[in-house]
Amino acid sequence: MSQHPNSRIAADVVAFVRSIYGDGFVPLHRPVFEGDERKYLIDCIDSNFVSSVGAKVTEFEQQIAAFTGAKYAIATVNGTAALHVALQLAGVQRGDEVLCQALTFIATCSALTYAGAVPVFIDVDRDTLGLSPDALRRWLSAHAELRDGQAYNRATGKRIAACVPMHTFGFPLRIAEVVAVCGEYAIPVVEDAAESLGSYAGTQHTGTFGKLATLSFNGNKVITTGGGGMIVTDDEALAQRAKHLTTTAKIPHPYEFVHDEVGYNYRLPNLNAALGCAQMGRLSEMLAIKTEVARRYAEFFQGAGVRFVQPISGATANRWLNAIMLENEVQRDAFLEYTNANGVMTRPVWRLMSRLEMFKNCQHDGLENSYWLEARVVNLPSSVPDGAMTPLRG
Ligand SMILES: *Cc1c(COP(=O)(O)O)cnc(C)c1O
């Protein structure tokens, strides 16, 4: 198969994207409110329960638990806050190290920093764009030792308190293998499933493999609550602790205000949860439409000789953000330049965390695949097309 010349790829992609999303500016991912959003919001306002107490929060939590198959779900103000508390619950303390990807959104590293830890960056697999179990095993066998049932970094003497794999753009990583490797070192896994609501590794929903996992409902995610997040776990005690810590650690009482530790005001407001309930009502339909968009992209890129990212065998991706791998940085930059100048939003994968000022001196394993992907991966418009694009809707 011959490669398109640079300029042709970008021009053909712009034309193809417009065949799905129409004229005018095409964003990367926009929210869609075509369900019960207005009704539920008005119900909330009429009931006066707009803030951190209200029936919609519980309903939304139950919907997420039922959808993912997690036993417990605790709603938070955003995904970063969810990750912060989940790491604390996993046992991360000041002075610890946390293993994570360099190829991730900043929230992963912000949250572990809030918890007092420093990151150690482990490489990703080229096919999943997520944490590599092989790279993890290599790094741990070279640097970690078990003492009193806990993992320590031989070089720094610090405790390795958690591992945070992240399912990039909704593509499931080899999570069962990552959990198995971490298990050998007694390292708890906190899955950053912010991007992977509706994604499955085998038949199991992402975010149900680790001790805890977190989701995000930011405006650009598969479903949105405006801003919002969720902690999911199968562990009842952790779930109770999550609820307690995210609601100011107040001891339940009809009128007295007594708090038994320093908690957080991280509870999702009822108004936002109302949006979430309405969005959940349409999640399956939205996932089906996104799958059809991805199928069309795949067909198009096969014809164009460009590598379109697909889930690995046995995995199902929610198709949150579609992505391609271009030949090199030069081709990538020309593509980004042309598409964005022509009203079709595209974006390179995040600058590696290990290259940011705050984390540039942190340990890493060489990050060969992370660098390779950083130079090539570009996201494409992936929203559910608006109501006018009915051909996509079955
Ligand atoms: C969106 C996202 C989060 C959480 O972000 P919030 O905006 O705080 O909800 C965390 N990790 C990743 C990888 C994300 O993409």
mmCIF file of C-alpha atoms and ligand atoms in Angstrom:
data_model
loop_
_atom_site.group_PDB
_atom_site.id
_atom_site.type_symbol
_atom_site.label_atom_id
_atom_site.label_comp_id
_atom_site.label_asym_id
_atom_site.label_seq_id
_atom_site.Cartn_x
_atom_site.Cartn_y
_atom_site.Cartn_z
ATOM 1 C CA MET A 1 0.000 0.000 0.000
ATOM 2 C CA SER A 2 1.495 3.346 -0.934
ATOM 3 C CA GLN A 3 1.545 6.264 1.457
ATOM 4 C CA HIS A 4 -0.401 9.392 0.681
ATOM 5 C CA PRO A 5 1.760 12.446 0.156
ATOM 6 C CA ASN A 6 1.555 14.679 3.274
ATOM 7 C CA SER A 7 -0.706 17.359 1.936
ATOM 8 C CA ARG A 8 -3.138 14.885 0.367
ATOM 9 C CA ILE A 9 -3.761 13.032 3.655
ATOM 10 C CA ALA A 10 -4.731 16.200 5.494
ATOM 11 C CA ALA A 11 -6.967 17.448 2.693
ATOM 12 C CA ASP A 12 -8.650 14.060 2.313
ATOM 13 C CA VAL A 13 -9.193 13.815 6.083
ATOM 14 C CA VAL A 14 -10.802 17.259 6.161
ATOM 15 C CA ALA A 15 -13.181 16.213 3.383
ATOM 16 C CA PHE A 16 -13.945 12.908 5.083
ATOM 17 C CA VAL A 17 -14.568 14.511 8.496
ATOM 18 C CA ARG A 18 -16.957 16.966 6.846
ATOM 19 C CA SER A 19 -18.863 14.059 5.315
ATOM 20 C CA ILE A 20 -19.634 12.942 8.872
ATOM 21 C CA TYR A 21 -19.834 16.205 10.820
ATOM 22 C CA GLY A 22 -20.903 18.728 8.197
ATOM 23 C CA ASP A 23 -19.685 22.262 7.532
ATOM 24 C CA GLY A 24 -18.415 24.775 10.051
ATOM 25 C CA PHE A 25 -15.916 24.271 12.847
ATOM 26 C CA VAL A 26 -15.635 20.603 13.869
ATOM 27 C CA PRO A 27 -14.473 20.211 17.487
ATOM 28 C CA LEU A 28 -12.620 17.163 18.764
ATOM 29 C CA HIS A 29 -15.394 16.114 21.110
ATOM 30 C CA ARG A 30 -18.562 17.944 22.009
ATOM 31 C CA PRO A 31 -21.262 16.956 24.499
ATOM 32 C CA VAL A 32 -24.699 15.878 23.244
ATOM 33 C CA PHE A 33 -27.831 16.669 25.254
ATOM 34 C CA GLU A 34 -30.704 14.989 23.490
ATOM 35 C CA GLY A 35 -32.189 13.023 26.385
ATOM 36 C CA ASP A 36 -33.817 14.009 29.691
ATOM 37 C CA GLU A 37 -31.191 16.626 30.610
ATOM 38 C CA ARG A 38 -33.555 19.628 30.696
ATOM 39 C CA LYS A 39 -36.285 17.765 32.528
ATOM 40 C CA TYR A 40 -33.959 16.419 35.244
ATOM 41 C CA LEU A 41 -32.283 19.806 35.737
ATOM 42 C CA ILE A 42 -35.637 21.544 36.156
ATOM 43 C CA ASP A 43 -36.764 18.817 38.578
ATOM 44 C CA CYS A 44 -33.643 19.534 40.643
ATOM 45 C CA ILE A 45 -34.235 23.276 40.687
ATOM 46 C CA ASP A 46 -37.913 22.833 41.552
ATOM 47 C CA SER A 47 -37.005 20.481 44.405
ATOM 48 C CA ASN A 48 -34.382 22.918 45.795
ATOM 49 C CA PHE A 49 -31.897 20.037 45.954
ATOM 50 C CA VAL A 50 -29.227 21.512 43.700
ATOM 51 C CA SER A 51 -26.155 20.982 45.852
ATOM 52 C CA SER A 52 -24.340 18.141 47.578
ATOM 53 C CA VAL A 53 -27.448 16.418 48.928
ATOM 54 C CA GLY A 54 -30.051 14.931 46.634
ATOM 55 C CA ALA A 55 -31.521 11.833 45.097
ATOM 56 C CA LYS A 56 -29.825 12.244 41.696
ATOM 57 C CA VAL A 57 -26.358 11.737 43.146
ATOM 58 C CA THR A 58 -27.312 8.345 44.548
ATOM 59 C CA GLU A 59 -29.181 7.436 41.367
ATOM 60 C CA PHE A 60 -26.187 8.362 39.205
ATOM 61 C CA GLU A 61 -23.859 6.333 41.448
ATOM 62 C CA GLN A 62 -26.144 3.312 41.148
ATOM 63 C CA GLN A 63 -26.290 3.674 37.359
ATOM 64 C CA ILE A 64 -22.498 3.754 37.079
ATOM 65 C CA ALA A 65 -22.118 0.768 39.409
ATOM 66 C CA ALA A 66 -24.691 -1.202 37.406
ATOM 67 C CA PHE A 67 -23.174 -0.249 34.047
ATOM 68 C CA THR A 68 -19.558 -1.009 34.968
ATOM 69 C CA GLY A 69 -20.286 -3.990 37.175
ATOM 70 C CA ALA A 70 -18.431 -2.415 40.101
ATOM 71 C CA LYS A 71 -20.049 -3.054 43.490
ATOM 72 C CA TYR A 72 -19.734 0.548 44.679
ATOM 73 C CA ALA A 73 -19.515 3.958 43.024
ATOM 74 C CA ILE A 74 -18.916 7.277 44.784
ATOM 75 C CA ALA A 75 -19.481 10.501 42.845
ATOM 76 C CA THR A 76 -17.009 13.377 43.061
ATOM 77 C CA VAL A 77 -16.682 16.925 41.692
ATOM 78 C CA ASN A 78 -14.262 15.823 38.991
ATOM 79 C CA GLY A 79 -12.023 12.977 37.917
ATOM 80 C CA THR A 80 -8.869 14.536 39.339
ATOM 81 C CA ALA A 81 -10.451 14.732 42.809
ATOM 82 C CA ALA A 82 -11.604 11.124 42.435
ATOM 83 C CA LEU A 83 -8.054 10.047 41.627
ATOM 84 C CA HIS A 84 -6.625 12.061 44.537
ATOM 85 C CA VAL A 85 -8.893 10.323 47.046
ATOM 86 C CA ALA A 86 -8.540 6.885 45.402
ATOM 87 C CA LEU A 87 -4.746 7.109 45.710
ATOM 88 C CA GLN A 88 -5.025 8.102 49.345
ATOM 89 C CA LEU A 89 -7.372 5.153 49.934
ATOM 90 C CA ALA A 90 -4.953 2.810 48.177
ATOM 91 C CA GLY A 91 -2.473 3.827 50.870
ATOM 92 C CA VAL A 92 -0.365 6.451 49.108
ATOM 93 C CA GLN A 93 1.355 8.710 51.624
ATOM 94 C CA ARG A 94 3.788 11.597 51.601
ATOM 95 C CA GLY A 95 7.202 10.443 50.387
ATOM 96 C CA ASP A 96 5.932 7.449 48.411
ATOM 97 C CA GLU A 97 6.501 6.641 44.757
ATOM 98 C CA VAL A 98 3.668 5.837 42.329
ATOM 99 C CA LEU A 99 4.183 4.027 39.024
ATOM 100 C CA CYS A 100 2.371 5.578 36.061
ATOM 101 C CA GLN A 101 2.527 6.324 32.348
ATOM 102 C CA ALA A 102 4.373 9.332 30.961
ATOM 103 C CA LEU A 103 1.829 9.192 28.144
ATOM 104 C CA THR A 104 -1.224 10.443 30.015
ATOM 105 C CA PHE A 105 -3.234 13.539 30.797
ATOM 106 C CA ILE A 106 -1.765 15.760 33.534
ATOM 107 C CA ALA A 107 -4.531 14.811 36.028
ATOM 108 C CA THR A 108 -2.886 11.432 36.697
ATOM 109 C CA CYS A 109 0.311 13.112 37.847
ATOM 110 C CA SER A 110 -1.401 16.040 39.567
ATOM 111 C CA ALA A 111 -3.438 13.678 41.735
ATOM 112 C CA LEU A 112 -0.493 11.564 42.855
ATOM 113 C CA THR A 113 1.401 14.765 43.645
ATOM 114 C CA TYR A 114 -1.546 16.014 45.784
ATOM 115 C CA ALA A 115 -1.315 12.690 47.637
ATOM 116 C CA GLY A 116 2.321 13.514 48.445
ATOM 117 C CA ALA A 117 3.947 11.026 46.077
ATOM 118 C CA VAL A 118 6.352 11.324 43.158
ATOM 119 C CA PRO A 119 5.823 9.520 39.845
ATOM 120 C CA VAL A 120 8.031 6.840 38.339
ATOM 121 C CA PHE A 121 7.304 6.709 34.617
ATOM 122 C CA ILE A 122 6.917 3.305 32.984
ATOM 123 C CA ASP A 123 6.634 2.824 29.228
ATOM 124 C CA VAL A 124 3.439 2.036 27.326
ATOM 125 C CA ASP A 125 2.737 -0.560 24.635
ATOM 126 C CA ARG A 126 2.596 0.780 21.093
ATOM 127 C CA ASP A 127 -0.635 -1.018 20.298
ATOM 128 C CA THR A 128 -2.686 -0.143 23.412
ATOM 129 C CA LEU A 129 -1.085 3.268 24.139
ATOM 130 C CA GLY A 130 -1.410 2.145 27.779
ATOM 131 C CA LEU A 131 0.938 0.900 30.506
ATOM 132 C CA SER A 132 3.021 -2.042 29.304
ATOM 133 C CA PRO A 133 3.000 -5.095 31.611
ATOM 134 C CA ASP A 134 6.366 -6.151 30.125
ATOM 135 C CA ALA A 135 7.960 -2.771 30.793
ATOM 136 C CA LEU A 136 6.457 -2.835 34.281
ATOM 137 C CA ARG A 137 7.874 -6.293 35.026
ATOM 138 C CA ARG A 138 11.302 -5.291 33.671
ATOM 139 C CA TRP A 139 11.448 -2.145 35.784
ATOM 140 C CA LEU A 140 10.209 -3.829 38.951
ATOM 141 C CA SER A 141 12.609 -6.760 38.674
ATOM 142 C CA ALA A 142 15.510 -4.341 38.184
ATOM 143 C CA HIS A 143 14.539 -1.806 40.878
ATOM 144 C CA ALA A 144 12.024 -3.150 43.386
ATOM 145 C CA GLU A 145 12.263 -5.403 46.400
ATOM 146 C CA LEU A 146 9.655 -6.695 48.825
ATOM 147 C CA ARG A 147 10.158 -5.900 52.484
ATOM 148 C CA ASP A 148 7.541 -6.760 55.126
ATOM 149 C CA GLY A 149 4.988 -7.316 52.383
ATOM 150 C CA GLN A 150 5.564 -3.923 50.741
ATOM 151 C CA ALA A 151 7.461 -2.915 47.623
ATOM 152 C CA TYR A 152 10.443 -0.576 47.894
ATOM 153 C CA ASN A 153 12.631 1.072 45.324
ATOM 154 C CA ARG A 154 16.146 -0.236 46.011
ATOM 155 C CA ALA A 155 17.817 2.911 44.654
ATOM 156 C CA THR A 156 15.780 5.552 46.478
ATOM 157 C CA GLY A 157 14.655 3.513 49.486
ATOM 158 C CA LYS A 158 11.136 4.834 48.938
ATOM 159 C CA ARG A 159 7.979 2.778 49.137
ATOM 160 C CA ILE A 160 6.270 2.016 45.822
ATOM 161 C CA ALA A 161 2.733 2.626 47.033
ATOM 162 C CA ALA A 162 0.557 2.279 43.946
ATOM 163 C CA CYS A 163 0.409 1.836 40.188
ATOM 164 C CA VAL A 164 -1.934 3.943 38.025
ATOM 165 C CA PRO A 165 -2.459 2.502 34.536
ATOM 166 C CA MET A 166 -4.573 4.655 32.203
ATOM 167 C CA HIS A 167 -6.749 3.422 29.304
ATOM 168 C CA THR A 168 -5.738 5.997 26.721
ATOM 169 C CA PHE A 169 -8.573 7.449 24.589
ATOM 170 C CA GLY A 170 -10.738 4.544 25.766
ATOM 171 C CA PHE A 171 -8.468 1.805 24.333
ATOM 172 C CA PRO A 172 -8.152 -0.912 26.993
ATOM 173 C CA LEU A 173 -4.581 -1.634 28.035
ATOM 174 C CA ARG A 174 -3.399 -5.111 29.112
ATOM 175 C CA ILE A 175 -4.931 -4.526 32.508
ATOM 176 C CA ALA A 176 -5.220 -8.122 33.737
ATOM 177 C CA GLU A 177 -1.466 -8.584 33.150
ATOM 178 C CA VAL A 178 -0.641 -5.268 34.820
ATOM 179 C CA VAL A 179 -2.694 -6.261 37.870
ATOM 180 C CA ALA A 180 -0.952 -9.659 37.961
ATOM 181 C CA VAL A 181 2.544 -8.111 37.832
ATOM 182 C CA CYS A 182 1.629 -5.584 40.535
ATOM 183 C CA GLY A 183 0.220 -8.437 42.606
ATOM 184 C CA GLU A 184 3.638 -10.115 42.673
ATOM 185 C CA TYR A 185 4.982 -6.976 44.354
ATOM 186 C CA ALA A 186 1.939 -6.263 46.544
ATOM 187 C CA ILE A 187 1.430 -2.953 44.735
ATOM 188 C CA PRO A 188 -2.215 -1.792 44.677
ATOM 189 C CA VAL A 189 -3.585 -0.792 41.275
ATOM 190 C CA VAL A 190 -5.709 2.321 40.877
ATOM 191 C CA GLU A 191 -7.040 2.377 37.318
ATOM 192 C CA ASP A 192 -7.402 5.785 35.731
ATOM 193 C CA ALA A 193 -10.492 4.916 33.694
ATOM 194 C CA ALA A 194 -11.353 8.576 33.077
ATOM 195 C CA GLU A 195 -11.465 8.009 29.323
ATOM 196 C CA SER A 196 -12.833 4.479 29.196
ATOM 197 C CA LEU A 197 -16.473 4.403 30.287
ATOM 198 C CA GLY A 198 -17.948 1.790 27.929
ATOM 199 C CA SER A 199 -14.603 0.040 27.246
ATOM 200 C CA TYR A 200 -14.026 -3.609 28.076
ATOM 201 C CA ALA A 201 -10.973 -5.819 28.455
ATOM 202 C CA GLY A 202 -12.488 -9.152 27.512
ATOM 203 C CA THR A 203 -15.996 -9.074 28.927
ATOM 204 C CA GLN A 204 -15.030 -7.054 31.991
ATOM 205 C CA HIS A 205 -15.457 -3.288 32.142
ATOM 206 C CA THR A 206 -12.254 -1.258 32.459
ATOM 207 C CA GLY A 207 -11.974 0.150 35.951
ATOM 208 C CA THR A 208 -13.030 -3.085 37.641
ATOM 209 C CA PHE A 209 -9.641 -4.804 37.586
ATOM 210 C CA GLY A 210 -7.752 -2.747 40.157
ATOM 211 C CA LYS A 211 -8.406 -2.180 43.849
ATOM 212 C CA LEU A 212 -10.025 1.127 42.922
ATOM 213 C CA ALA A 213 -10.651 3.048 39.728
ATOM 214 C CA THR A 214 -11.756 6.526 38.773
ATOM 215 C CA LEU A 215 -13.913 7.957 36.010
ATOM 216 C CA SER A 216 -14.372 11.488 34.666
ATOM 217 C CA PHE A 217 -17.455 13.244 33.344
ATOM 218 C CA ASN A 218 -15.748 16.390 32.144
ATOM 219 C CA GLY A 219 -17.346 18.192 29.211
ATOM 220 C CA ASN A 220 -15.190 16.434 26.626
ATOM 221 C CA LYS A 221 -15.632 12.865 27.881
ATOM 222 C CA VAL A 222 -17.996 10.144 26.584
ATOM 223 C CA ILE A 223 -20.745 11.403 28.884
ATOM 224 C CA THR A 224 -20.631 14.623 30.858
ATOM 225 C CA THR A 225 -22.024 16.091 34.048
ATOM 226 C CA GLY A 226 -20.485 19.477 33.242
ATOM 227 C CA GLY A 227 -17.726 18.515 35.630
ATOM 228 C CA GLY A 228 -17.697 15.332 37.637
ATOM 229 C CA GLY A 229 -15.969 12.123 38.530
ATOM 230 C CA MET A 230 -16.492 8.775 40.192
ATOM 231 C CA ILE A 231 -14.546 6.362 42.359
ATOM 232 C CA VAL A 232 -15.474 2.714 41.780
ATOM 233 C CA THR A 233 -14.458 -0.293 43.859
ATOM 234 C CA ASP A 234 -15.661 -3.723 44.944
ATOM 235 C CA ASP A 235 -14.365 -3.180 48.474
ATOM 236 C CA GLU A 236 -17.087 -2.092 50.870
ATOM 237 C CA ALA A 237 -14.751 -0.611 53.466
ATOM 238 C CA LEU A 238 -12.919 1.439 50.811
ATOM 239 C CA ALA A 239 -16.251 2.602 49.399
ATOM 240 C CA GLN A 240 -17.352 3.821 52.813
ATOM 241 C CA ARG A 241 -14.022 5.580 53.323
ATOM 242 C CA ALA A 242 -14.348 7.169 49.869
ATOM 243 C CA LYS A 243 -17.780 8.555 50.700
ATOM 244 C CA HIS A 244 -16.584 9.807 54.092
ATOM 245 C CA LEU A 245 -13.414 11.490 52.794
ATOM 246 C CA THR A 246 -15.184 13.162 49.857
ATOM 247 C CA THR A 247 -17.935 14.585 52.092
ATOM 248 C CA THR A 248 -15.743 16.506 54.573
ATOM 249 C CA ALA A 249 -15.369 13.457 56.866
ATOM 250 C CA LYS A 250 -18.523 14.462 58.731
ATOM 251 C CA ILE A 251 -19.948 11.938 61.154
ATOM 252 C CA PRO A 252 -23.579 11.413 60.151
ATOM 253 C CA HIS A 253 -25.871 13.165 62.655
ATOM 254 C CA PRO A 254 -29.237 14.940 62.326
ATOM 255 C CA TYR A 255 -27.926 18.345 63.443
ATOM 256 C CA GLU A 256 -24.430 18.219 64.922
ATOM 257 C CA PHE A 257 -21.326 19.019 62.883
ATOM 258 C CA VAL A 258 -18.497 16.763 63.969
ATOM 259 C CA HIS A 259 -15.673 15.683 61.657
ATOM 260 C CA ASP A 260 -13.266 12.913 62.592
ATOM 261 C CA GLU A 261 -10.427 13.720 60.166
ATOM 262 C CA VAL A 262 -9.471 16.259 57.513
ATOM 263 C CA GLY A 263 -11.612 15.320 54.528
ATOM 264 C CA TYR A 264 -12.464 17.030 51.271
ATOM 265 C CA ASN A 265 -15.455 18.857 49.877
ATOM 266 C CA TYR A 266 -15.412 16.709 46.762
ATOM 267 C CA ARG A 267 -19.068 15.618 46.583
ATOM 268 C CA LEU A 268 -20.737 15.946 43.176
ATOM 269 C CA PRO A 269 -23.628 18.460 43.294
ATOM 270 C CA ASN A 270 -27.107 17.092 42.603
ATOM 271 C CA LEU A 271 -27.478 19.390 39.557
ATOM 272 C CA ASN A 272 -24.476 17.775 37.919
ATOM 273 C CA ALA A 273 -25.663 14.301 38.866
ATOM 274 C CA ALA A 274 -29.008 15.078 37.211
ATOM 275 C CA LEU A 275 -27.142 15.669 33.954
ATOM 276 C CA GLY A 276 -25.290 12.411 34.521
ATOM 277 C CA CYS A 277 -28.511 10.415 34.965
ATOM 278 C CA ALA A 278 -29.893 11.813 31.728
ATOM 279 C CA GLN A 279 -26.629 11.095 29.899
ATOM 280 C CA MET A 280 -26.564 7.510 31.197
ATOM 281 C CA GLY A 281 -29.992 7.042 29.688
ATOM 282 C CA ARG A 282 -28.394 7.463 26.267
ATOM 283 C CA LEU A 283 -24.973 5.940 26.834
ATOM 284 C CA SER A 284 -25.560 2.687 24.949
ATOM 285 C CA GLU A 285 -26.965 4.539 21.965
ATOM 286 C CA MET A 286 -24.062 6.999 21.967
ATOM 287 C CA LEU A 287 -21.535 4.140 22.157
ATOM 288 C CA ALA A 288 -23.193 2.455 19.165
ATOM 289 C CA ILE A 289 -22.993 5.661 17.130
ATOM 290 C CA LYS A 290 -19.364 6.198 18.120
ATOM 291 C CA THR A 291 -18.582 2.640 17.050
ATOM 292 C CA GLU A 292 -20.101 3.356 13.643
ATOM 293 C CA VAL A 293 -18.055 6.572 13.306
ATOM 294 C CA ALA A 294 -14.904 4.585 14.148
ATOM 295 C CA ARG A 295 -15.826 1.890 11.605
ATOM 296 C CA ARG A 296 -16.073 4.532 8.883
ATOM 297 C CA TYR A 297 -12.765 6.095 9.894
ATOM 298 C CA ALA A 298 -11.122 2.652 9.828
ATOM 299 C CA GLU A 299 -12.405 2.014 6.321
ATOM 300 C CA PHE A 300 -11.259 5.427 5.136
ATOM 301 C CA PHE A 301 -7.764 5.123 6.617
ATOM 302 C CA GLN A 302 -7.278 1.623 5.292
ATOM 303 C CA GLY A 303 -7.801 3.034 1.827
ATOM 304 C CA ALA A 304 -5.419 5.906 2.588
ATOM 305 C CA GLY A 305 -2.637 3.698 3.949
ATOM 306 C CA VAL A 306 -2.621 5.436 7.340
ATOM 307 C CA ARG A 307 -2.487 3.488 10.609
ATOM 308 C CA PHE A 308 -5.757 3.923 12.506
ATOM 309 C CA VAL A 309 -5.594 2.917 16.182
ATOM 310 C CA GLN A 310 -7.751 -0.117 16.983
ATOM 311 C CA PRO A 311 -8.323 -1.975 20.248
ATOM 312 C CA ILE A 312 -6.193 -5.090 20.741
ATOM 313 C CA SER A 313 -7.738 -8.493 20.184
ATOM 314 C CA GLY A 314 -10.337 -9.318 22.825
ATOM 315 C CA ALA A 315 -10.812 -5.682 23.845
ATOM 316 C CA THR A 316 -13.731 -3.358 23.107
ATOM 317 C CA ALA A 317 -13.055 0.381 22.973
ATOM 318 C CA ASN A 318 -15.690 3.043 23.652
ATOM 319 C CA ARG A 319 -14.219 5.033 20.735
ATOM 320 C CA TRP A 320 -14.035 8.130 22.909
ATOM 321 C CA LEU A 321 -11.302 9.676 20.776
ATOM 322 C CA ASN A 322 -10.239 8.223 17.454
ATOM 323 C CA ALA A 323 -6.537 8.379 16.698
ATOM 324 C CA ILE A 324 -4.084 7.793 13.882
ATOM 325 C CA MET A 325 -0.327 7.271 13.829
ATOM 326 C CA LEU A 326 1.469 9.407 11.264
ATOM 327 C CA GLU A 327 4.920 8.670 9.849
ATOM 328 C CA ASN A 328 6.953 11.113 11.888
ATOM 329 C CA GLU A 329 6.912 14.531 13.573
ATOM 330 C CA VAL A 330 7.233 16.415 10.287
ATOM 331 C CA GLN A 331 4.198 14.725 8.771
ATOM 332 C CA ARG A 332 2.311 15.084 12.074
ATOM 333 C CA ASP A 333 2.933 18.821 12.303
ATOM 334 C CA ALA A 334 1.932 19.416 8.683
ATOM 335 C CA PHE A 335 -1.271 17.444 9.326
ATOM 336 C CA LEU A 336 -2.114 19.378 12.509
ATOM 337 C CA GLU A 337 -1.410 22.670 10.784
ATOM 338 C CA TYR A 338 -3.596 21.950 7.757
ATOM 339 C CA THR A 339 -6.575 20.397 9.534
ATOM 340 C CA ASN A 340 -6.799 23.045 12.257
ATOM 341 C CA ALA A 341 -6.402 25.853 9.696
ATOM 342 C CA ASN A 342 -9.330 24.324 7.823
ATOM 343 C CA GLY A 343 -11.741 24.195 10.748
ATOM 344 C CA VAL A 344 -11.288 20.526 11.630
ATOM 345 C CA MET A 345 -9.877 20.210 15.117
ATOM 346 C CA THR A 346 -7.118 17.655 15.526
ATOM 347 C CA ARG A 347 -4.606 17.429 18.309
ATOM 348 C CA PRO A 348 -1.337 15.669 19.097
ATOM 349 C CA VAL A 349 -1.191 13.310 22.060
ATOM 350 C CA TRP A 350 -0.158 14.995 25.315
ATOM 351 C CA ARG A 351 3.410 16.150 25.809
ATOM 352 C CA LEU A 352 4.994 13.341 27.874
ATOM 353 C CA MET A 353 4.706 13.962 31.619
ATOM 354 C CA SER A 354 8.426 13.131 31.956
ATOM 355 C CA ARG A 355 9.218 16.154 29.771
ATOM 356 C CA LEU A 356 7.219 18.670 31.829
ATOM 357 C CA GLU A 357 9.128 21.044 34.098
ATOM 358 C CA MET A 358 7.585 19.592 37.285
ATOM 359 C CA PHE A 359 8.432 15.973 36.512
ATOM 360 C CA LYS A 360 11.536 16.185 34.319
ATOM 361 C CA ASN A 361 13.812 14.862 37.065
ATOM 362 C CA CYS A 362 11.610 11.898 37.961
ATOM 363 C CA GLN A 363 12.738 8.319 37.361
ATOM 364 C CA HIS A 364 11.712 6.578 34.168
ATOM 365 C CA ASP A 365 12.536 3.433 32.238
ATOM 366 C CA GLY A 366 13.679 5.053 28.987
ATOM 367 C CA LEU A 367 10.112 5.390 27.642
ATOM 368 C CA GLU A 368 11.004 4.242 24.140
ATOM 369 C CA ASN A 369 7.427 3.597 22.994
ATOM 370 C CA SER A 370 6.110 6.692 24.734
ATOM 371 C CA TYR A 371 8.517 8.879 22.734
ATOM 372 C CA TRP A 372 7.697 7.010 19.541
ATOM 373 C CA LEU A 373 3.967 7.563 20.028
ATOM 374 C CA GLU A 374 4.368 11.162 21.171
ATOM 375 C CA ALA A 375 5.897 11.983 17.785
ATOM 376 C CA ARG A 376 3.125 10.306 15.757
ATOM 377 C CA VAL A 377 -0.275 10.080 17.438
ATOM 378 C CA VAL A 378 -2.993 12.542 16.466
ATOM 379 C CA ASN A 379 -6.630 12.617 17.631
ATOM 380 C CA LEU A 380 -9.492 13.186 15.214
ATOM 381 C CA PRO A 381 -13.005 14.605 15.717
ATOM 382 C CA SER A 382 -14.986 11.867 17.479
ATOM 383 C CA SER A 383 -18.248 13.361 18.781
ATOM 384 C CA VAL A 384 -21.625 11.795 18.328
ATOM 385 C CA PRO A 385 -22.762 13.725 15.220
ATOM 386 C CA ASP A 386 -25.740 15.969 15.878
ATOM 387 C CA GLY A 387 -29.331 15.001 15.113
ATOM 388 C CA ALA A 388 -29.087 16.072 11.489
ATOM 389 C CA MET A 389 -26.602 13.321 10.701
ATOM 390 C CA THR A 390 -29.283 10.654 10.866
ATOM 391 C CA PRO A 391 -27.653 8.160 8.489
ATOM 392 C CA LEU A 392 -25.277 7.266 11.313
ATOM 393 C CA ARG A 393 -28.120 6.482 13.638
ATOM 394 C CA GLY A 394 -29.139 3.038 12.524
HETATM 395 C C1 LIG B 1 -10.201 13.631 32.009
HETATM 396 C C2 LIG B 1 -9.137 12.874 32.695
HETATM 397 C C3 LIG B 1 -9.013 12.851 34.095
HETATM 398 C C4 LIG B 1 -9.894 13.593 35.027
HETATM 399 O O1 LIG B 1 -10.113 14.870 34.637
HETATM 400 P P1 LIG B 1 -11.200 15.871 35.262
HETATM 401 O O2 LIG B 1 -11.231 16.949 34.255
HETATM 402 O O3 LIG B 1 -10.650 16.278 36.588
HETATM 403 O O4 LIG B 1 -12.522 15.173 35.416
HETATM 404 C C5 LIG B 1 -8.034 12.045 34.648
HETATM 405 N N1 LIG B 1 -7.203 11.319 33.886
HETATM 406 C C6 LIG B 1 -7.302 11.305 32.541
HETATM 407 C C7 LIG B 1 -6.381 10.452 31.762
HETATM 408 C C8 LIG B 1 -8.254 12.091 31.909
HETATM 409 O O5 LIG B 1 -8.326 12.081 30.561
#
